[in-house]
Amino acid sequence: MNALRTLPKVDKCLTHPLFEGCNATLVMKIARAHIEELRQALIHKEIETFDEETLMREIKEAYDALFEPSLKPLINATGVILHTNMGRSLISKTLLERASNVICNYSNLEYNLELGSRGERYEHVSTHLKELLNVEDVLVVNNNASAVFLILNTFAKDQEVIVSRGELVEIGGSFRIPEVMKQSGAKLVEVGATNKTKITDYANAINENTVMLMKVHQSNFSIEGFSEDVAYENLKLLADQNNLLDYYDLGSGYVPKLPYNLGNREHSLSEILECSPSLISFSGDKLFGSVQAGIIAGRTDLIAKLKKNQLLRMLRVDKITLSLLEESIKAYLKEEYEQIPTLWLLFRSVEELSQRALMFQEKIGADYCEIIQSETYMGGGTLPNRRFPTIALHIKGKATTLEKKFRKAHVIGRIENEQFLLDFRTILPSVEEKLITIIETIIGKK
Ligand SMILES: *Cc1c(COP(=O)(O)O)cnc(C)c1O
């Protein structure tokens, strides 16, 4: 019973030097829980004594743990550039700096400087984006899922939208085209078969309730072999002939010609926009390589209607998104592709990656690692089944053990043929030094 009587009062922590400068309310809350736990342990005779200083240290550790950042930087050595689980596209420090001027200050986000009255938040990116895409008008929302929802809700509520059965895709678990359509109020009319849809399938399904022909990019899968789909320009032609809207959910959209022949099965934004679609939408943080956003482009009258939908208020983007997106678009206009990390990583040549791997091997020693040629893919639900060359460092040893050790050091690699690999396609030059130290520590050279 003695020990029970000596349990400190909660306020005692507040005067303890360990807690100087700490948030008193938080300290009290944590202390209360710890002391209560100790009391129960003493009552139930799980322990007989306790040390007050140890208790104080434990409370302080619990307090400090609260302030550990939950989001931590990782070294992505998987080789997958648009890694959905690791934050998709990266923002360059230069662009972040350029945008920070706006983010950290008051701005004309919704203020018209010429008139001295309320302005429009969407004006800011629209000038540059229209220039880049060469379209009538644009609108930016929270993400591409929002864009799809907003478009369907605005133009197709209680009416019919025709989509090919080969394009009723699911993206990352919770986003399924049929479900999104249902939620938006649009009625889905499926046509064709999983592997084949013809223009006549669309034509035969058109009736007086039809408002839109929609094409959805397959994004994360591809059908090989006996398959056929309708090119967007033909779909658009059919829509025009029947006075219907055409809409292409691109998923991802890209601007410059892609290396490694990756563009031969995927049209660039400018190629798609050549046929003047009524509306398209794509993600800001897939191949476009900017912030999370949904970019909608198309006819002025349609964009104006989207802006009138009350839903837009719920899907609207913040100044952080708008200013970073504006900087990315300006980088595109200036062809500063090195400021779009997604593209920068994709465009690195195999020779360049080899040289960096060689530098690693020289530092670490050939006894511990070897350079291997391999293949990787883009990820993020883009360029499905398209592999391109890469260079990786095979760290010798048991792959599963190494994978765990590196993961603990916040380095995510990949296992291929039972070998643990660090893929240079996604290793940023800025983390090279840190990575070398981590490798040396894990293999026991340091
Ligand atoms: C990725 C994707 C979406 C969802 O885009 P988010 O920006 O992740 O919301 C919608 N449609 C298609 C075809 C996609 O590939």
Coordinates of C-alpha atoms and ligand atoms in Angstrom, one line a residue:
M1 CA 0.0 0.0 0.0
N2 CA 3.0 2.3 0.6
A3 CA 3.8 2.7 -3.0
L4 CA 0.2 3.6 -3.8
R5 CA 0.4 6.5 -1.3
T6 CA 3.5 7.8 -2.9
L7 CA 2.0 8.1 -6.4
P8 CA 2.6 11.6 -7.6
K9 CA -0.2 14.1 -8.2
V10 CA -0.8 15.0 -11.8
D11 CA 0.2 18.6 -11.2
K12 CA 3.6 17.5 -10.0
C13 CA 4.6 17.0 -13.7
L14 CA 4.0 20.7 -14.4
T15 CA 6.7 21.8 -12.0
H16 CA 9.1 19.1 -13.2
P17 CA 11.9 20.6 -15.3
L18 CA 11.3 17.9 -18.0
F19 CA 8.1 19.6 -18.9
E20 CA 9.3 23.2 -19.1
G21 CA 7.7 24.9 -22.1
C22 CA 5.3 22.0 -22.7
N23 CA 1.6 22.3 -23.3
A24 CA 0.2 22.0 -19.7
T25 CA -3.2 20.6 -20.7
L26 CA -1.6 17.9 -22.9
V27 CA 0.9 17.0 -20.2
M28 CA -1.9 16.7 -17.6
K29 CA -3.9 14.4 -19.8
I30 CA -1.0 12.1 -20.6
A31 CA 0.2 12.1 -16.9
R32 CA -3.3 11.3 -15.7
A33 CA -3.5 8.2 -17.9
H34 CA 0.0 7.0 -17.0
I35 CA -0.5 7.5 -13.2
E36 CA -3.8 5.7 -13.4
E37 CA -2.2 2.8 -15.2
L38 CA 0.4 2.6 -12.5
R39 CA -2.2 2.8 -9.8
Q40 CA -4.1 -0.2 -11.3
A41 CA -0.8 -2.2 -11.6
L42 CA -0.1 -1.5 -7.9
I43 CA -3.6 -2.4 -6.8
H44 CA -3.5 -5.6 -8.7
K45 CA -0.1 -6.3 -7.4
E46 CA 1.4 -6.6 -10.9
I47 CA 4.2 -4.4 -9.6
E48 CA 5.2 -3.5 -6.1
T49 CA 7.2 -0.2 -6.4
F50 CA 7.8 2.4 -9.0
D51 CA 10.4 5.0 -9.7
E52 CA 9.1 8.6 -10.0
E53 CA 11.8 9.7 -12.4
T54 CA 11.2 6.8 -14.7
L55 CA 7.5 7.7 -14.7
M56 CA 8.3 11.3 -15.6
R57 CA 10.5 10.2 -18.4
E58 CA 7.8 7.9 -19.8
I59 CA 5.2 10.7 -19.7
K60 CA 7.7 13.0 -21.5
E61 CA 8.3 10.3 -24.2
A62 CA 4.5 9.9 -24.7
Y63 CA 4.3 13.7 -24.9
D64 CA 7.1 13.9 -27.5
A65 CA 5.6 11.1 -29.5
L66 CA 2.5 13.2 -30.1
F67 CA 4.6 15.7 -32.0
E68 CA 6.3 13.2 -34.3
P69 CA 5.2 14.0 -37.8
S70 CA 2.8 11.4 -39.2
L71 CA 3.7 12.2 -42.8
K72 CA 7.3 11.4 -43.3
P73 CA 9.5 11.7 -46.3
L74 CA 10.5 8.4 -47.9
I75 CA 13.1 7.4 -50.4
N76 CA 11.1 5.7 -53.2
A77 CA 13.5 3.1 -54.6
T78 CA 10.7 1.0 -56.1
G79 CA 11.2 2.5 -59.6
V80 CA 7.4 3.3 -59.8
I81 CA 7.3 7.1 -60.6
L82 CA 3.7 7.8 -59.8
H83 CA 3.4 5.6 -56.7
T84 CA -0.2 6.0 -55.5
N85 CA 0.8 5.0 -51.9
M86 CA 3.7 7.4 -51.8
G87 CA 2.0 10.6 -52.8
R88 CA 1.9 10.3 -56.6
S89 CA 3.6 13.2 -58.3
L90 CA 6.2 15.4 -56.6
I91 CA 6.5 19.2 -56.5
S92 CA 9.8 20.8 -57.3
K93 CA 11.3 23.0 -54.5
T94 CA 11.7 25.8 -57.1
L95 CA 8.0 25.8 -57.9
L96 CA 7.1 25.5 -54.2
E97 CA 9.2 28.6 -53.5
R98 CA 7.6 30.5 -56.4
A99 CA 4.2 29.6 -55.1
S100 CA 5.0 30.3 -51.4
N101 CA 4.9 34.1 -52.1
V102 CA 1.1 33.7 -52.7
I103 CA 0.5 31.0 -50.1
C104 CA 2.1 32.9 -47.2
N105 CA 0.6 36.3 -48.1
Y106 CA -2.8 37.7 -48.6
S107 CA -3.6 37.5 -52.3
N108 CA -6.1 38.4 -55.0
L109 CA -7.5 34.9 -54.8
E110 CA -11.0 36.3 -55.1
Y111 CA -10.3 39.9 -55.6
N112 CA -10.3 41.8 -58.8
L113 CA -7.4 44.3 -58.6
E114 CA -8.6 46.5 -61.4
L115 CA -12.2 46.9 -60.2
G116 CA -11.5 46.7 -56.5
S117 CA -14.3 44.2 -56.1
R118 CA -14.9 40.5 -55.7
G119 CA -13.0 38.5 -58.3
E120 CA -13.1 34.9 -59.4
R121 CA -10.8 32.2 -57.9
Y122 CA -10.8 30.2 -61.1
E123 CA -9.5 33.0 -63.3
H124 CA -6.0 32.6 -62.0
V125 CA -5.0 29.3 -63.6
S126 CA -7.4 29.6 -66.5
T127 CA -5.4 32.1 -68.6
H128 CA -2.2 29.9 -68.5
L129 CA -4.1 26.7 -68.8
K130 CA -6.1 27.8 -71.8
E131 CA -2.8 28.9 -73.4
L132 CA -1.2 25.5 -72.7
L133 CA -4.1 23.3 -73.8
N134 CA -5.4 25.6 -76.5
V135 CA -9.0 25.2 -75.4
E136 CA -12.0 27.5 -75.0
D137 CA -12.2 27.3 -71.3
V138 CA -11.1 25.4 -68.2
L139 CA -12.1 24.7 -64.6
V140 CA -10.1 23.2 -61.8
V141 CA -11.7 21.1 -59.0
N142 CA -10.4 19.0 -56.1
N143 CA -9.4 15.9 -58.1
N144 CA -10.4 14.1 -61.2
A145 CA -13.0 12.0 -59.3
S146 CA -14.7 15.3 -58.4
A147 CA -14.5 16.4 -62.0
V148 CA -16.3 13.3 -63.2
F149 CA -18.9 13.7 -60.6
L150 CA -19.5 17.4 -61.3
I151 CA -19.8 16.8 -65.0
L152 CA -22.2 14.0 -64.7
N153 CA -24.3 15.7 -62.1
T154 CA -24.5 18.9 -64.1
F155 CA -25.3 17.5 -67.5
A156 CA -26.8 14.1 -67.0
K157 CA -28.8 14.0 -63.8
D158 CA -31.9 11.7 -64.4
Q159 CA -30.7 11.2 -68.0
E160 CA -28.8 8.6 -69.8
V161 CA -25.0 8.5 -70.5
I162 CA -23.7 5.8 -72.8
V163 CA -20.4 4.1 -71.8
S164 CA -18.6 1.0 -73.2
R165 CA -18.6 -2.1 -71.0
G166 CA -14.8 -2.2 -71.6
E167 CA -14.5 1.1 -69.8
L168 CA -16.4 0.6 -66.6
V169 CA -13.3 0.8 -64.6
E170 CA -12.4 0.8 -60.9
I171 CA -9.6 3.1 -59.9
G172 CA -7.9 2.5 -56.5
G173 CA -10.6 0.7 -54.7
S174 CA -13.3 3.2 -54.0
F175 CA -13.7 4.9 -57.3
R176 CA -15.9 2.9 -59.7
I177 CA -17.4 4.5 -62.7
P178 CA -20.8 2.8 -62.4
E179 CA -21.1 3.8 -58.7
V180 CA -19.9 7.3 -59.3
M181 CA -22.6 7.7 -62.1
K182 CA -25.3 6.4 -59.8
Q183 CA -24.3 8.8 -57.0
S184 CA -24.2 11.7 -59.5
G185 CA -27.8 10.9 -60.6
A186 CA -26.8 10.0 -64.1
K187 CA -28.2 6.8 -65.6
L188 CA -25.6 4.5 -67.0
V189 CA -26.3 2.8 -70.3
E190 CA -23.7 0.1 -70.9
V191 CA -23.0 -0.9 -74.5
G192 CA -20.7 -3.4 -76.2
A193 CA -18.8 -6.2 -74.6
T194 CA -15.8 -6.2 -72.2
N195 CA -13.4 -6.6 -75.0
K196 CA -15.2 -5.1 -78.0
T197 CA -17.3 -2.1 -78.5
K198 CA -18.2 -0.7 -81.9
I199 CA -19.6 2.7 -82.9
T200 CA -22.9 1.0 -83.9
D201 CA -23.3 -0.2 -80.3
Y202 CA -23.3 3.5 -79.2
A203 CA -25.6 4.5 -82.1
N204 CA -28.1 1.8 -81.3
A205 CA -28.4 2.8 -77.7
I206 CA -29.2 6.5 -78.4
N207 CA -32.8 7.5 -77.5
E208 CA -34.6 10.6 -76.4
N209 CA -33.2 10.3 -72.8
T210 CA -29.6 10.2 -73.9
V211 CA -27.6 13.3 -73.2
M212 CA -24.0 12.2 -73.3
L213 CA -21.5 9.8 -74.9
M214 CA -18.7 9.2 -72.4
K215 CA -15.3 7.6 -72.9
V216 CA -13.3 6.5 -69.9
H217 CA -9.6 5.7 -70.0
Q218 CA -8.9 2.2 -68.9
S219 CA -6.1 3.6 -66.8
N220 CA -4.9 0.6 -64.8
F221 CA -5.4 -2.3 -67.2
S222 CA -5.3 -3.0 -70.9
I223 CA -7.0 -5.6 -73.0
E224 CA -4.7 -7.4 -75.3
G225 CA -5.6 -9.6 -78.2
F226 CA -9.2 -9.7 -79.6
S227 CA -10.3 -6.3 -78.6
E228 CA -11.6 -3.1 -80.1
D229 CA -12.8 0.2 -78.9
V230 CA -14.1 3.4 -80.5
A231 CA -11.6 6.2 -81.2
Y232 CA -12.7 9.4 -79.4
E233 CA -13.0 11.4 -82.6
N234 CA -15.6 8.9 -83.9
L235 CA -17.5 9.0 -80.7
K236 CA -17.5 12.8 -80.9
L237 CA -18.7 12.7 -84.5
L238 CA -21.6 10.5 -83.4
A239 CA -22.4 12.8 -80.5
D240 CA -22.4 15.9 -82.8
Q241 CA -24.7 14.1 -85.3
N242 CA -27.2 13.4 -82.6
N243 CA -26.9 16.7 -80.7
L244 CA -25.4 15.0 -77.7
L245 CA -22.5 15.9 -75.4
D246 CA -19.2 14.0 -75.6
Y247 CA -17.0 13.7 -72.6
Y248 CA -13.6 11.9 -72.2
D249 CA -12.5 11.1 -68.7
L250 CA -8.8 10.8 -69.5
G251 CA -7.7 9.9 -66.0
S252 CA -4.2 11.0 -66.8
G253 CA -3.2 13.6 -69.3
Y254 CA 0.3 14.5 -70.6
V255 CA 1.8 17.4 -72.5
P256 CA 5.2 16.6 -74.1
K257 CA 6.0 13.6 -76.2
L258 CA 6.9 10.7 -73.9
P259 CA 10.2 8.8 -74.1
Y260 CA 10.6 5.0 -74.6
N261 CA 7.8 5.0 -77.1
L262 CA 5.3 5.3 -74.3
G263 CA 3.1 7.6 -76.3
N264 CA 2.4 5.2 -79.1
R265 CA -0.7 3.8 -77.4
E266 CA -1.7 6.8 -75.4
H267 CA -2.6 10.1 -76.9
S268 CA -1.2 13.3 -75.5
L269 CA -3.5 16.1 -74.4
S270 CA -2.9 18.0 -77.6
E271 CA -3.7 15.0 -79.8
I272 CA -7.0 14.4 -77.9
L273 CA -7.9 18.1 -78.0
E274 CA -7.4 18.2 -81.8
C275 CA -10.9 16.9 -82.3
S276 CA -12.4 19.6 -80.1
P277 CA -14.1 17.5 -77.5
S278 CA -17.1 19.0 -75.6
L279 CA -15.4 18.2 -72.3
I280 CA -12.4 16.3 -71.1
S281 CA -11.1 15.9 -67.6
F282 CA -7.8 14.6 -66.1
S283 CA -5.8 14.5 -62.8
G284 CA -3.4 17.2 -61.9
D285 CA -1.1 14.7 -60.1
K286 CA -0.8 11.8 -62.5
L287 CA 1.3 12.3 -65.7
F288 CA 0.6 16.0 -65.6
G289 CA 3.0 16.0 -62.6
S290 CA 1.5 18.7 -60.5
V291 CA -0.8 18.9 -57.4
Q292 CA -3.9 16.9 -56.7
A293 CA -6.5 18.5 -58.8
G294 CA -9.1 17.7 -61.4
I295 CA -8.7 19.7 -64.6
I296 CA -11.7 20.1 -66.8
A297 CA -11.3 21.6 -70.3
G298 CA -13.8 22.2 -73.1
R299 CA -16.5 24.4 -74.4
T300 CA -17.1 27.8 -72.8
D301 CA -20.9 27.4 -72.4
L302 CA -20.4 24.0 -70.7
I303 CA -17.8 25.3 -68.3
A304 CA -20.1 28.2 -67.4
K305 CA -22.8 25.6 -66.5
L306 CA -20.4 23.7 -64.4
K307 CA -19.5 26.9 -62.5
K308 CA -23.2 27.4 -61.7
N309 CA -23.6 24.0 -60.0
Q310 CA -23.8 24.4 -56.2
L311 CA -21.6 21.3 -55.9
L312 CA -18.6 23.3 -57.1
R313 CA -18.4 25.0 -53.7
M314 CA -17.8 21.6 -52.2
L315 CA -15.2 20.6 -54.7
R316 CA -13.4 23.9 -55.0
V317 CA -9.6 24.1 -54.7
D318 CA -7.6 26.1 -52.2
K319 CA -5.0 28.8 -53.0
I320 CA -2.3 26.3 -52.2
T321 CA -3.5 24.1 -55.1
L322 CA -4.1 27.0 -57.4
S323 CA -0.8 28.7 -56.9
L324 CA 1.2 25.4 -57.3
L325 CA -0.8 24.5 -60.3
E326 CA -0.2 27.9 -61.9
E327 CA 3.5 27.5 -61.4
S328 CA 3.5 24.0 -63.0
I329 CA 1.6 25.3 -66.0
K330 CA 4.0 28.2 -66.4
A331 CA 6.9 25.7 -66.2
Y332 CA 5.2 23.8 -69.0
L333 CA 4.8 27.0 -71.1
K334 CA 8.5 27.8 -70.6
E335 CA 9.3 24.1 -71.3
E336 CA 11.1 24.0 -68.0
Y337 CA 10.4 20.2 -67.8
E338 CA 13.1 19.8 -65.1
Q339 CA 10.6 21.6 -62.8
I340 CA 8.1 18.8 -63.3
P341 CA 9.7 15.9 -61.3
T342 CA 7.4 13.3 -62.7
L343 CA 8.7 14.0 -66.2
W344 CA 12.2 14.6 -65.1
L345 CA 12.4 11.1 -63.6
L346 CA 10.7 9.6 -66.7
F347 CA 13.1 11.2 -69.1
R348 CA 16.4 10.1 -67.4
S349 CA 18.3 7.9 -69.8
V350 CA 19.5 4.4 -68.9
E351 CA 23.1 5.7 -69.3
E352 CA 22.6 8.4 -66.7
L353 CA 21.0 5.9 -64.3
S354 CA 23.9 3.5 -64.9
Q355 CA 26.4 6.2 -64.0
R356 CA 24.7 7.0 -60.8
A357 CA 24.5 3.3 -59.9
L358 CA 28.2 2.9 -60.7
M359 CA 29.0 5.8 -58.3
F360 CA 27.0 3.9 -55.6
Q361 CA 28.7 0.6 -56.3
E362 CA 32.2 2.3 -56.1
K363 CA 31.3 3.7 -52.7
I364 CA 29.7 0.6 -51.3
G365 CA 31.9 -2.0 -52.9
A366 CA 31.1 -4.7 -55.4
D367 CA 31.2 -7.4 -52.7
Y368 CA 27.9 -6.0 -51.4
C369 CA 26.0 -5.0 -54.5
E370 CA 25.7 -5.4 -58.2
I371 CA 24.2 -3.2 -60.9
I372 CA 21.4 -4.8 -62.9
Q373 CA 19.3 -3.8 -65.8
S374 CA 15.6 -4.1 -65.3
E375 CA 12.2 -2.7 -66.2
T376 CA 9.7 -0.6 -64.4
Y377 CA 6.3 1.0 -65.1
M378 CA 4.8 4.4 -64.5
G379 CA 2.1 3.5 -61.9
G380 CA -0.7 5.7 -60.6
G381 CA -3.2 4.2 -62.9
T382 CA -1.4 5.5 -66.0
L383 CA 0.2 3.8 -69.1
P384 CA -1.1 0.3 -68.1
N385 CA 1.1 -2.7 -68.9
R386 CA 3.8 -0.4 -70.4
R387 CA 7.2 -1.3 -69.2
F388 CA 10.4 0.8 -69.8
P389 CA 14.0 0.3 -69.0
T390 CA 15.6 1.1 -65.7
I391 CA 18.8 0.5 -63.7
A392 CA 18.8 -0.9 -60.2
L393 CA 21.3 -1.8 -57.5
H394 CA 20.9 -5.3 -56.2
I395 CA 21.9 -5.3 -52.5
K396 CA 23.3 -8.8 -51.8
G397 CA 21.7 -10.7 -49.0
K398 CA 18.3 -12.2 -48.0
A399 CA 15.8 -10.1 -49.9
T400 CA 12.9 -10.2 -47.4
T401 CA 15.3 -9.3 -44.5
L402 CA 16.8 -6.4 -46.4
E403 CA 13.4 -5.2 -47.5
K404 CA 12.4 -4.9 -43.8
K405 CA 15.6 -3.2 -42.7
F406 CA 15.5 -0.6 -45.5
R407 CA 11.8 0.0 -44.8
K408 CA 12.6 0.7 -41.2
A409 CA 15.1 3.3 -42.5
H410 CA 12.3 4.8 -44.7
V411 CA 13.7 3.4 -47.9
I412 CA 11.2 1.5 -50.0
G413 CA 12.8 -0.8 -52.5
R414 CA 11.4 -3.8 -54.4
I415 CA 12.0 -7.5 -54.6
E416 CA 12.5 -9.1 -58.0
N417 CA 13.6 -12.7 -58.6
E418 CA 14.3 -12.9 -54.8
Q419 CA 16.7 -10.0 -55.0
F420 CA 16.3 -6.8 -53.1
L421 CA 16.6 -3.9 -55.5
L422 CA 17.0 -0.1 -55.2
D423 CA 15.8 1.3 -58.5
F424 CA 17.5 4.5 -59.7
R425 CA 14.5 5.5 -61.8
T426 CA 12.9 7.0 -58.7
I427 CA 15.9 7.8 -56.5
L428 CA 16.2 11.6 -56.4
P429 CA 19.8 13.0 -56.7
S430 CA 19.1 15.0 -53.6
V431 CA 18.8 11.9 -51.4
E432 CA 21.8 10.0 -52.8
E433 CA 24.2 10.9 -50.0
K434 CA 21.6 9.9 -47.3
L435 CA 20.9 6.7 -49.1
I436 CA 24.6 5.7 -49.3
T437 CA 24.9 6.2 -45.5
I438 CA 21.7 4.0 -45.0
I439 CA 23.1 1.3 -47.2
E440 CA 26.4 1.3 -45.5
T441 CA 24.8 1.1 -42.1
I442 CA 22.5 -1.8 -43.1
I443 CA 25.2 -3.9 -44.7
G444 CA 27.4 -3.2 -41.7
K445 CA 30.1 -1.1 -43.3
K446 CA 29.5 1.7 -40.8
Ligands
LIG1 C1 -7.3 8.3 -61.8 C2 -8.6 8.4 -62.5 C3 -9.7 9.0 -61.9 C4 -9.6 9.6 -60.5 O1 -8.7 10.7 -60.5 P1 -8.2 11.3 -59.1 O2 -7.5 12.5 -59.5 O3 -7.4 10.3 -58.5 O4 -9.5 11.7 -58.4 C5 -10.8 9.0 -62.6 N1 -10.9 8.5 -63.8 C6 -9.9 7.8 -64.4 C7 -10.1 7.2 -65.7 C8 -8.7 7.7 -63.7 O5 -7.6 7.1 -64.3

